[in-house]
PDB file of C-alpha atoms in Angstrom:
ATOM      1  CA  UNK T   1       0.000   0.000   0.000  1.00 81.00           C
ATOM      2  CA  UNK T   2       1.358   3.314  -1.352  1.00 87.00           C
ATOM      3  CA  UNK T   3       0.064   5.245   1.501  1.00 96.00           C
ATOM      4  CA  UNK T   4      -1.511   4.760   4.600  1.00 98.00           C
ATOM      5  CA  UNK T   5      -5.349   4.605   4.312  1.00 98.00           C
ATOM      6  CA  UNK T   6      -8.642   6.036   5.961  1.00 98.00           C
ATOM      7  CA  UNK T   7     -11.896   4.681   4.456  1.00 98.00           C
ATOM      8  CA  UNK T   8     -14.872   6.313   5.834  1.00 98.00           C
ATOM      9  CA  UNK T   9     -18.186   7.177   5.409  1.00 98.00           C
ATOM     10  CA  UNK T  10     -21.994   6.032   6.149  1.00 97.00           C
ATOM     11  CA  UNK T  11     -23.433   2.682   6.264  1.00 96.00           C
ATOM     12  CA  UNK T  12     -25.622   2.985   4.005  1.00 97.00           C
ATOM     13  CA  UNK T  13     -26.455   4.814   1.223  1.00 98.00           C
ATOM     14  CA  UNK T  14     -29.412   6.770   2.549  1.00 97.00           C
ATOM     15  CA  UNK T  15     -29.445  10.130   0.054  1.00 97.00           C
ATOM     16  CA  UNK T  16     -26.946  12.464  -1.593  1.00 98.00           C
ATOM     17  CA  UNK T  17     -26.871  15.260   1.525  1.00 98.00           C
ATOM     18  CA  UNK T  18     -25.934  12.741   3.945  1.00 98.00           C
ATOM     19  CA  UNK T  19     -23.079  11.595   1.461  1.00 98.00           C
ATOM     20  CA  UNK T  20     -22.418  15.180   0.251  1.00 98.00           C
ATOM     21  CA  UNK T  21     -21.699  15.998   4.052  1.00 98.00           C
ATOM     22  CA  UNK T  22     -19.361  13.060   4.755  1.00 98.00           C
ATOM     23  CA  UNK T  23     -17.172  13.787   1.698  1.00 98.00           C
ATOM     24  CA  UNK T  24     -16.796  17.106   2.326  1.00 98.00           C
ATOM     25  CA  UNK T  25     -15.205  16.194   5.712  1.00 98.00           C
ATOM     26  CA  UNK T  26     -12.998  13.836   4.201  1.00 98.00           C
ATOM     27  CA  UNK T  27     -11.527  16.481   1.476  1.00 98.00           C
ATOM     28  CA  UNK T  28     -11.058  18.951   4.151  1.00 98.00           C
ATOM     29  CA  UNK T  29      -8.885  15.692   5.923  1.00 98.00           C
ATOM     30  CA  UNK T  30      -7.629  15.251   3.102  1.00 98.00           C
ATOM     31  CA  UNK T  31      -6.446  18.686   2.106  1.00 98.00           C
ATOM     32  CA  UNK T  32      -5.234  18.586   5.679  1.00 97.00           C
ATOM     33  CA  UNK T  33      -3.294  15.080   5.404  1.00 98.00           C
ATOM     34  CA  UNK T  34      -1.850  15.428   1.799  1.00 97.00           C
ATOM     35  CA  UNK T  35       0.453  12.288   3.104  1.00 97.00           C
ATOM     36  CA  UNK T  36      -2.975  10.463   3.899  1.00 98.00           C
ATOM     37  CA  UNK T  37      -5.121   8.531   1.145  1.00 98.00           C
ATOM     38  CA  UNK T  38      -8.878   9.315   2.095  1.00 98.00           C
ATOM     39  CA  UNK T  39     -11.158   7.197   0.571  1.00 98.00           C
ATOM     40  CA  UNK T  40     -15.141   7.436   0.509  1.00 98.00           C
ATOM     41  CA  UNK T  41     -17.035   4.518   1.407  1.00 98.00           C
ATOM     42  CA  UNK T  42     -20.598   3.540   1.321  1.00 98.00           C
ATOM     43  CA  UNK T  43     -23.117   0.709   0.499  1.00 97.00           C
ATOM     44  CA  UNK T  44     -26.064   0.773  -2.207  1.00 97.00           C
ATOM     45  CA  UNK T  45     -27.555  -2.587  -0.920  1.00 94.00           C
ATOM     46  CA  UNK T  46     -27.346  -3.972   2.704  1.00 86.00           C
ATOM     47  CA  UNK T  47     -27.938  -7.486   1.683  1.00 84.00           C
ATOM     48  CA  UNK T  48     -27.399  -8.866   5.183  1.00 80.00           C
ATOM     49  CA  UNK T  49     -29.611  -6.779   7.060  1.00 73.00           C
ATOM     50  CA  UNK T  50     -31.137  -8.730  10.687  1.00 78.00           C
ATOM     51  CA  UNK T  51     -34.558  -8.247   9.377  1.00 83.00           C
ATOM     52  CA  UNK T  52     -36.677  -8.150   6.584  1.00 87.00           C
ATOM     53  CA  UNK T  53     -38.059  -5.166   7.046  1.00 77.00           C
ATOM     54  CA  UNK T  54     -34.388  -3.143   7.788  1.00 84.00           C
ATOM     55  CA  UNK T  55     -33.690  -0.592   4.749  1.00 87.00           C
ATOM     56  CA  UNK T  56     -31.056  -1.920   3.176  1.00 90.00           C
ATOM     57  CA  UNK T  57     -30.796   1.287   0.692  1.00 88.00           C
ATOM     58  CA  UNK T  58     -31.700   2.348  -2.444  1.00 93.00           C
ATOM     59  CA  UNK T  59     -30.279  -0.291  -5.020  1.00 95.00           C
ATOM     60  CA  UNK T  60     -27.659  -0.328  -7.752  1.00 97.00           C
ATOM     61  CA  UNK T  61     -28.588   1.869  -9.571  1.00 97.00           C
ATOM     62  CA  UNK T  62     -29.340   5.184  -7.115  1.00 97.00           C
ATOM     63  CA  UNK T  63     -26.201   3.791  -5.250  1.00 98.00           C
ATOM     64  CA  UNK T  64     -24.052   4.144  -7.893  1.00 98.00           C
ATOM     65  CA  UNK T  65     -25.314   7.408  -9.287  1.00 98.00           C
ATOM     66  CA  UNK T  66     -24.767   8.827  -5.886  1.00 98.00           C
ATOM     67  CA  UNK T  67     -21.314   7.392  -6.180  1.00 98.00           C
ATOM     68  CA  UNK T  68     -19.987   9.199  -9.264  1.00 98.00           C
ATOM     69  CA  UNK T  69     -21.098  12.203  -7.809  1.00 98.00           C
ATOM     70  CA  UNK T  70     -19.290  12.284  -4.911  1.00 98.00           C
ATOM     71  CA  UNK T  71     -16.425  10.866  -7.142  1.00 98.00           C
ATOM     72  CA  UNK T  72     -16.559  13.568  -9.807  1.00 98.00           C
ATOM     73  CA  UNK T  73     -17.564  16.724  -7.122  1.00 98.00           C
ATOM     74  CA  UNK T  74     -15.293  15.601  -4.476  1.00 98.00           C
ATOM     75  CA  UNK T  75     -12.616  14.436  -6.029  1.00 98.00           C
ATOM     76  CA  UNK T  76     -11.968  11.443  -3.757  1.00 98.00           C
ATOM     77  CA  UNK T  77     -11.515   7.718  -4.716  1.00 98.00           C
ATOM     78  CA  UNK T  78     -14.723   5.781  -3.898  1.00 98.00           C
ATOM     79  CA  UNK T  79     -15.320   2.140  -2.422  1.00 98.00           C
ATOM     80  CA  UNK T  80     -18.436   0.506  -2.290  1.00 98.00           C
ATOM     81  CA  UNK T  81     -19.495  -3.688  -1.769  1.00 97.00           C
ATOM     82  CA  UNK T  82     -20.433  -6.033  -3.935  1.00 98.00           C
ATOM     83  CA  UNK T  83     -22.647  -9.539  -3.125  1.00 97.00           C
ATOM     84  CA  UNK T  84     -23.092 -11.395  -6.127  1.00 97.00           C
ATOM     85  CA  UNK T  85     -21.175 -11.668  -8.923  1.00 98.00           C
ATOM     86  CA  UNK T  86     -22.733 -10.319 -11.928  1.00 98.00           C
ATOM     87  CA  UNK T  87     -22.669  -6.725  -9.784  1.00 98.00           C
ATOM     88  CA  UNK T  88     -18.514  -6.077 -10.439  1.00 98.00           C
ATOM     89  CA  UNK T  89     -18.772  -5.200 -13.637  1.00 98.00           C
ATOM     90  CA  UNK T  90     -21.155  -2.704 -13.273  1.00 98.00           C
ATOM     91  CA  UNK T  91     -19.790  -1.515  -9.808  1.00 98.00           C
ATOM     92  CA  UNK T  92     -15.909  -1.180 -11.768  1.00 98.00           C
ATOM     93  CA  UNK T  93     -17.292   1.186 -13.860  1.00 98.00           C
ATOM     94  CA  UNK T  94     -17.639   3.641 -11.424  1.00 98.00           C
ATOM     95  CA  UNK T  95     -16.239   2.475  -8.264  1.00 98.00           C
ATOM     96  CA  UNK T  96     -11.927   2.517  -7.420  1.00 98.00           C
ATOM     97  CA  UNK T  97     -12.148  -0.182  -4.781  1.00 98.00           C
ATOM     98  CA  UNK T  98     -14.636  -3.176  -4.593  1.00 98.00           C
ATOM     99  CA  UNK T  99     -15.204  -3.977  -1.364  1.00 98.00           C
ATOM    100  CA  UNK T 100     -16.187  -8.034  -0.570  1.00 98.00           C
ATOM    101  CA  UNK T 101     -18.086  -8.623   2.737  1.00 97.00           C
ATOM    102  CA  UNK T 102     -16.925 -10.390   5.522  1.00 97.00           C
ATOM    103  CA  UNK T 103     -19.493 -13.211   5.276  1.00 96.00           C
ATOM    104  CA  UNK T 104     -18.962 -13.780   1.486  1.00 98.00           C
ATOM    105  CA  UNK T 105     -15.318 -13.413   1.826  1.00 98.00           C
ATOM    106  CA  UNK T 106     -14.803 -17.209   0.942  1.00 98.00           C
ATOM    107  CA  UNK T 107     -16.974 -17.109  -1.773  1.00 98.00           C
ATOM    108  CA  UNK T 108     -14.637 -18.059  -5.191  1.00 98.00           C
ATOM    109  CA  UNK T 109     -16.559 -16.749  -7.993  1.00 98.00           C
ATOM    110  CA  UNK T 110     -17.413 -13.515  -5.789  1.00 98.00           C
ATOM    111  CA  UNK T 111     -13.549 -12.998  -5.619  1.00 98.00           C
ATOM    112  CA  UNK T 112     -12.941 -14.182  -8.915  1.00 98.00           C
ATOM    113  CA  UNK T 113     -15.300 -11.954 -10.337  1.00 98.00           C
ATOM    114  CA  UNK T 114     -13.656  -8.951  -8.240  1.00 98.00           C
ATOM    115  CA  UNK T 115     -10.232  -9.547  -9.586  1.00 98.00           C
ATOM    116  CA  UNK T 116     -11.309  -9.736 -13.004  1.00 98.00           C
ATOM    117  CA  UNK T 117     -12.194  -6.298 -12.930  1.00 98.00           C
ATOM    118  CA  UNK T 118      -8.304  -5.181 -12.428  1.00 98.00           C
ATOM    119  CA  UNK T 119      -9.654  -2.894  -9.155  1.00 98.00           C
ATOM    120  CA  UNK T 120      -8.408  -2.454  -6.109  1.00 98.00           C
ATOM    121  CA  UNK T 121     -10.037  -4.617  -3.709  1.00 98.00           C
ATOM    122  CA  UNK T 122     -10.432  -4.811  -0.157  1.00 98.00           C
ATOM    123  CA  UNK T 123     -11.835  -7.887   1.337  1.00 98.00           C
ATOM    124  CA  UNK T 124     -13.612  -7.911   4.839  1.00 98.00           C
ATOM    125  CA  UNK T 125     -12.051 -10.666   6.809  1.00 98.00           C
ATOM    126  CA  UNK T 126     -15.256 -12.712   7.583  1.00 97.00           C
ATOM    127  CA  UNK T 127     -16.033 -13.234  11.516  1.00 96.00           C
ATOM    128  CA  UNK T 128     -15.515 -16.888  11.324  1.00 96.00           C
ATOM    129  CA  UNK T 129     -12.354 -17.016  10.130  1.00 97.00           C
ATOM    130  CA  UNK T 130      -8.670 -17.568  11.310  1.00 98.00           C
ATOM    131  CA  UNK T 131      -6.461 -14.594  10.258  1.00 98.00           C
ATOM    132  CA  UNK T 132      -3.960 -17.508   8.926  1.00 98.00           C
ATOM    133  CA  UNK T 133      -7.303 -18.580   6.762  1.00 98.00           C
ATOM    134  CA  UNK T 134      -7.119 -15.152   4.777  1.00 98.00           C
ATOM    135  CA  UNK T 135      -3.964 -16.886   2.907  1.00 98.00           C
ATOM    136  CA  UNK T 136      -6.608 -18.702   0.663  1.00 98.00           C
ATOM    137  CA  UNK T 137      -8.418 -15.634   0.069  1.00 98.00           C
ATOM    138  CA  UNK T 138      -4.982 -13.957  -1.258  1.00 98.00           C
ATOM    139  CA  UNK T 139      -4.684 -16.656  -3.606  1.00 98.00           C
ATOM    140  CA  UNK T 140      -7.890 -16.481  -4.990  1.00 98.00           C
ATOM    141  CA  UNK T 141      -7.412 -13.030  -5.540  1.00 98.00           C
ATOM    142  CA  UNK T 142      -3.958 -13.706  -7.013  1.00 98.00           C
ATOM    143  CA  UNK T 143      -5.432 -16.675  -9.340  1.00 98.00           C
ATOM    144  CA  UNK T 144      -8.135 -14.093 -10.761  1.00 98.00           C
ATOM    145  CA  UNK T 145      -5.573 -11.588 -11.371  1.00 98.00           C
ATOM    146  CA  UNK T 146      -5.645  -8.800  -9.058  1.00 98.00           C
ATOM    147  CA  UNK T 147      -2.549  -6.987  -8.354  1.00 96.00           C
ATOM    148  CA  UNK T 148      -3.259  -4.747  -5.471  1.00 98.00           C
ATOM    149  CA  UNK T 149      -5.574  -5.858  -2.543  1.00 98.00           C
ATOM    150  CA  UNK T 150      -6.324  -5.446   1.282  1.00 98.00           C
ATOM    151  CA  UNK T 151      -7.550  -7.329   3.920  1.00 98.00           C
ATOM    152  CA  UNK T 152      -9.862  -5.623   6.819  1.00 98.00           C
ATOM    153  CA  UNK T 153      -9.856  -6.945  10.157  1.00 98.00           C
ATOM    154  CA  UNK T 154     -13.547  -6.246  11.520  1.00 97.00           C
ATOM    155  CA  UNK T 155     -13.561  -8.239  14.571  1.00 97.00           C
ATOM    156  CA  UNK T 156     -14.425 -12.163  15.475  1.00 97.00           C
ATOM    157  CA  UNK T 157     -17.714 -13.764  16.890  1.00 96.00           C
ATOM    158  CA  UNK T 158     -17.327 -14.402  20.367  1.00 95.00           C
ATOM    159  CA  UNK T 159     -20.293 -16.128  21.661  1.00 92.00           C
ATOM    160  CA  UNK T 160     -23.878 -15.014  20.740  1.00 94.00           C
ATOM    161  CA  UNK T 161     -24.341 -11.278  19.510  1.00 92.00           C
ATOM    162  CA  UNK T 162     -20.745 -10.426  20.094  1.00 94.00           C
ATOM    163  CA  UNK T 163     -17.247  -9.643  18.769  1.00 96.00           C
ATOM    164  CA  UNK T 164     -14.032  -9.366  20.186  1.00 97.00           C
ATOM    165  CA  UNK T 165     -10.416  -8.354  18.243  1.00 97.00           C
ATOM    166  CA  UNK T 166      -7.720 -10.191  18.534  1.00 97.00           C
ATOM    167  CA  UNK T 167      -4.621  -7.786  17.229  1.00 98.00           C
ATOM    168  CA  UNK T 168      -2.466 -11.227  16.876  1.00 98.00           C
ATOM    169  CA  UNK T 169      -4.702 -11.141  13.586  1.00 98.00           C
ATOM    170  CA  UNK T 170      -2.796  -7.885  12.624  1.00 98.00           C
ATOM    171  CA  UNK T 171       0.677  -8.775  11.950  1.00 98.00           C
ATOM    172  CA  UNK T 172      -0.860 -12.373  10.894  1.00 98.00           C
ATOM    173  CA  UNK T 173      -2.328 -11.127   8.028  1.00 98.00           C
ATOM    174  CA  UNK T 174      -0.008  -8.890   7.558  1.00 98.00           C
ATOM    175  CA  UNK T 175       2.187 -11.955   6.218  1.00 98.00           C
ATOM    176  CA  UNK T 176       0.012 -12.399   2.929  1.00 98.00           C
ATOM    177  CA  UNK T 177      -1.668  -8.423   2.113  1.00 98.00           C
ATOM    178  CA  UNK T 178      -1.559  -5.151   3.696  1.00 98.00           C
ATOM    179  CA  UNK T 179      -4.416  -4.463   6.737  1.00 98.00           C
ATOM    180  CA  UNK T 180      -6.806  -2.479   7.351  1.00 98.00           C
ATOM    181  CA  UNK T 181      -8.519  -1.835  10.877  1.00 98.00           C
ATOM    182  CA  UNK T 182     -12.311  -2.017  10.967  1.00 98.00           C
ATOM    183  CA  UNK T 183     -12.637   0.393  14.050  1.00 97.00           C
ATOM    184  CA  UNK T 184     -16.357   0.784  13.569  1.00 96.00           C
ATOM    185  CA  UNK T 185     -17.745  -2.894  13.058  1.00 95.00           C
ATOM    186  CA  UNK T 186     -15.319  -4.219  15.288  1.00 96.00           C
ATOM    187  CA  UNK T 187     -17.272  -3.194  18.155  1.00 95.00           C
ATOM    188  CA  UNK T 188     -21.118  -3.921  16.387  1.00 94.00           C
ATOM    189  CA  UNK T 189     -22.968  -6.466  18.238  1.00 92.00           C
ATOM    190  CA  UNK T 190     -24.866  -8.552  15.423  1.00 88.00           C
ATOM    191  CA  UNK T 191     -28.313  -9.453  16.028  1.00 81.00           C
ATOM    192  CA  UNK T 192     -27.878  -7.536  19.299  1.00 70.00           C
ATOM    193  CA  UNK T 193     -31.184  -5.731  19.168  1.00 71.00           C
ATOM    194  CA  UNK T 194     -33.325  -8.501  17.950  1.00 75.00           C
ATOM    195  CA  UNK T 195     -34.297  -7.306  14.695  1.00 68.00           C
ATOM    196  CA  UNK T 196     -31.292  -4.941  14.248  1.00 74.00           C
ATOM    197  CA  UNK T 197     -27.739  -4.922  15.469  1.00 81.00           C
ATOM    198  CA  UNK T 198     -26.114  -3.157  18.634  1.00 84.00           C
ATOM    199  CA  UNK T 199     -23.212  -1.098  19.114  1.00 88.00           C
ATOM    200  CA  UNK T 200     -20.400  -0.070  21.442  1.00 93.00           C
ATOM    201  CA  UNK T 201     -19.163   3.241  19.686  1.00 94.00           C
ATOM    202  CA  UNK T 202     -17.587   4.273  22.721  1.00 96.00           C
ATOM    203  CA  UNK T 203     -14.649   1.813  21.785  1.00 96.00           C
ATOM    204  CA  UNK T 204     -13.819   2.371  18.764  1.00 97.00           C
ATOM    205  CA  UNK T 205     -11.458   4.861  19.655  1.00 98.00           C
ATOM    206  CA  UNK T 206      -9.657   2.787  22.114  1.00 97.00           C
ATOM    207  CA  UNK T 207      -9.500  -0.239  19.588  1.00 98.00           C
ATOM    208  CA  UNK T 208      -8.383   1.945  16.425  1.00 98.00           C
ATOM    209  CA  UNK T 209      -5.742   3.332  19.122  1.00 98.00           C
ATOM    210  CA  UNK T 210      -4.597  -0.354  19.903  1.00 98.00           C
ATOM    211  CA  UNK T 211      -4.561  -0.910  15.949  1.00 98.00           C
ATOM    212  CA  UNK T 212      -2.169   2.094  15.102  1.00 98.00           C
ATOM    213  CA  UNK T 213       0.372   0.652  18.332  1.00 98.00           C
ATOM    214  CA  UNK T 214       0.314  -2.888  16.820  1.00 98.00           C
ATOM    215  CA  UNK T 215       0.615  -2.244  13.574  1.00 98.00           C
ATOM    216  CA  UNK T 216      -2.020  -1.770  10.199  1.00 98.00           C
ATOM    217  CA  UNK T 217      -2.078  -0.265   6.992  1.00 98.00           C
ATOM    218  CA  UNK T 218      -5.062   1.484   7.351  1.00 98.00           C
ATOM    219  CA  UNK T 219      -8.460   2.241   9.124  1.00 98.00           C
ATOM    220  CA  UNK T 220     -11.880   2.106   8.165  1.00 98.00           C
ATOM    221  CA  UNK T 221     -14.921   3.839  10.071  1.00 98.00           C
ATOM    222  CA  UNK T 222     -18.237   4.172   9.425  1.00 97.00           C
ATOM    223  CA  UNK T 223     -19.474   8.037  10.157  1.00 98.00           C
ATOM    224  CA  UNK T 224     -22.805   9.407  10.144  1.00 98.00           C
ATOM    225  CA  UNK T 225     -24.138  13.138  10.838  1.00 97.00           C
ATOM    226  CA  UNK T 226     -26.925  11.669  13.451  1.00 97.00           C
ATOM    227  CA  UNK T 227     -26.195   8.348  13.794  1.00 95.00           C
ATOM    228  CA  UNK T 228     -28.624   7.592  15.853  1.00 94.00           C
ATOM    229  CA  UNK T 229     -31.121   8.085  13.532  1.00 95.00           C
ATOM    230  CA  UNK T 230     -29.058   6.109  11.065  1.00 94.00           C
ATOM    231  CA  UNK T 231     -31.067   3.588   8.763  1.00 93.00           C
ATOM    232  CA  UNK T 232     -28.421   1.304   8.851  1.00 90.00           C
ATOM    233  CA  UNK T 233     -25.897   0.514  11.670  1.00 87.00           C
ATOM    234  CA  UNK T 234     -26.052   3.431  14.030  1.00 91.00           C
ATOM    235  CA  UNK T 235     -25.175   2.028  17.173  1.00 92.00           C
ATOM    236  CA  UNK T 236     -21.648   1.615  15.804  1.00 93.00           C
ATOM    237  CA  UNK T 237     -21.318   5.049  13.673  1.00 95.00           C
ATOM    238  CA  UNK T 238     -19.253   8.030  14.993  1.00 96.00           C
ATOM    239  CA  UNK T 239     -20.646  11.398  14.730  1.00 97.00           C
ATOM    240  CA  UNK T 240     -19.063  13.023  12.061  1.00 98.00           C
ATOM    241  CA  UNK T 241     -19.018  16.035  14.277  1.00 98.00           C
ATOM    242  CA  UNK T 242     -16.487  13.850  16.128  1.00 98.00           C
ATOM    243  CA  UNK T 243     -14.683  12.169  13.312  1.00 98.00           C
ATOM    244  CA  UNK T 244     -11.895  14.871  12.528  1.00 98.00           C
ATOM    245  CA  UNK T 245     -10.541  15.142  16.083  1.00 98.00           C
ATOM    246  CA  UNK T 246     -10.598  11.222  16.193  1.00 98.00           C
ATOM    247  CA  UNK T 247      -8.397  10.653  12.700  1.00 98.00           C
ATOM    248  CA  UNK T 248      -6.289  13.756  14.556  1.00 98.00           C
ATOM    249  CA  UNK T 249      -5.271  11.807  17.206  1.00 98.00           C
ATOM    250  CA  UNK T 250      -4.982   8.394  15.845  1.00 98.00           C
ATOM    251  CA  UNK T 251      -2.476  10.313  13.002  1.00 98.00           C
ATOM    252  CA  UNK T 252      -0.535  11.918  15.365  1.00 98.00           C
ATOM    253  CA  UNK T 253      -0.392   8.581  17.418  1.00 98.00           C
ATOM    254  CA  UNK T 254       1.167   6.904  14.494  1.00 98.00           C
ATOM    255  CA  UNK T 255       3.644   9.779  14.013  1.00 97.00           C
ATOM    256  CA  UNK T 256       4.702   9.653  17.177  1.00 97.00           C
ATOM    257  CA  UNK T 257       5.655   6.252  16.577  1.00 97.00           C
ATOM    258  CA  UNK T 258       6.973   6.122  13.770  1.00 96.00           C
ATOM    259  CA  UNK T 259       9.651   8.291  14.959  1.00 95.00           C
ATOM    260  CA  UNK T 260      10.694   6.948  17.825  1.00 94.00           C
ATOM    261  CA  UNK T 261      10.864   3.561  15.428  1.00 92.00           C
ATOM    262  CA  UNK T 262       8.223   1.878  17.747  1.00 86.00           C
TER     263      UNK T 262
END
């Protein structure tokens, strides 16, 4: 990875102000950070909501419109998921990252499909799986073709409606692609709420702290204006009110050691 990397942005794709808003922090970041890739992320289909009846957005097609524009007014890179296979070819055309969820992230012709496109990708590391298991995903992604991939660490199931990190994962997966830190999802609590999952945002600064100490090539947050009236995963969102002063820290964390060589 050329630079170190901050994906960010809402859940879900809800509407273009809610976007709009989110980008804008991120090119003020990223005006800020010139050292720092920024990259806008969010989804056009939820496919995995807890209930039937959870907006999962606004489909394909109003996802990927929305997209473009933040691409083309914004000037950032944007990274969006796909969940079945026919989707990356229509997602590469507008999209600079395709982004593979963490339960599909064994699924061949999903990754095949990905690599195909010659986009980045950045594969959610699913919350089943070993970190030393993300070696086969690598070589899918190899096999297909890809040249420049991630892996995202996003937390493991520990018991019922619960995840806990384990940062040996880190420099694990390290071994076969750079990382990136899923500070925001690490701390969800699937199914938590019954029909809808929970949250713990007050720890996803202390766990994206612990990340920059042992080691990643990246971070990844999901960010919302009001979470809490988020359609999709609010419990976990930071307020984007917050969000600057929180990549401010964490960046100044890794600074600091990086030059003492830590």
């Amino acid at each position: 990875m050329d630079k170190f990397t901050v994906i960010a942005g809402p859940c879900v794709i809800e509407n273009e102000d809610v976007c709009f808003e989110v980008a804008d922090t991120l090119v003020k970041l990223q005006e800020k950070y010139t050292d720092i890739r920024f990259i806008f992320k969010s989804s056009y289909d939820k496919a995995n909501r807890s209930s039937v009846h959870s907006f999962r957005g606004k489909g394909i097609e109003y996802g990927l419109k929305v997209l473009e524009k933040v691409k083309k007014n914004f000037g950032l890179p944007v990274l969006t998921d796909i969940h079945e296979s026919d989707q990356a070819e229509p997602v590469a055309e507008v999209v600079d990252i395709i982004q593979i969820p963490a339960f599909l992230c064994r699924q061949t012709d999903l990754l095949l499909s990905a690599a195909r496109t010659g986009k980045e990708i950045n594969v959610k590391k699913g919350q089943f799986l070993a970190p030393w298991d993300t070696k086969n995903i690598v070589e899918k992604l190899q096999f297909g073709g890809a040249k420049k991939f991630y892996l995202t660490e996003r937390g493991v199931s520990f018991g019922y409606n619960n995840l806990v990190v384990d940062f040996r994962s880190l420099p694990i997966m390290r071994q076969y692609a750079p990382v990136i830190f899923d500070a925001t999802h690490s701390v969800q609590l699937p199914g938590g709420k019954g029909s809808s999952s929970g949250g713990q945002r007050e720890f996803v600064y202390p766990l994206a702290k612990a990340a920059i100490s042992v080691g990643v090539d990246g971070l990844f947050f999901e960010t919302h204006p009001d979470p809490d009236r988020a359609l999709s995963d609010g419990p976990n969102q930071i307020p984007l009110s917050e969000f600057p002063s929180i990549i401010e820290n964490l960046l100044s964390l890794r600074e600091f050691l990086l030059e003492k060589g830590i």
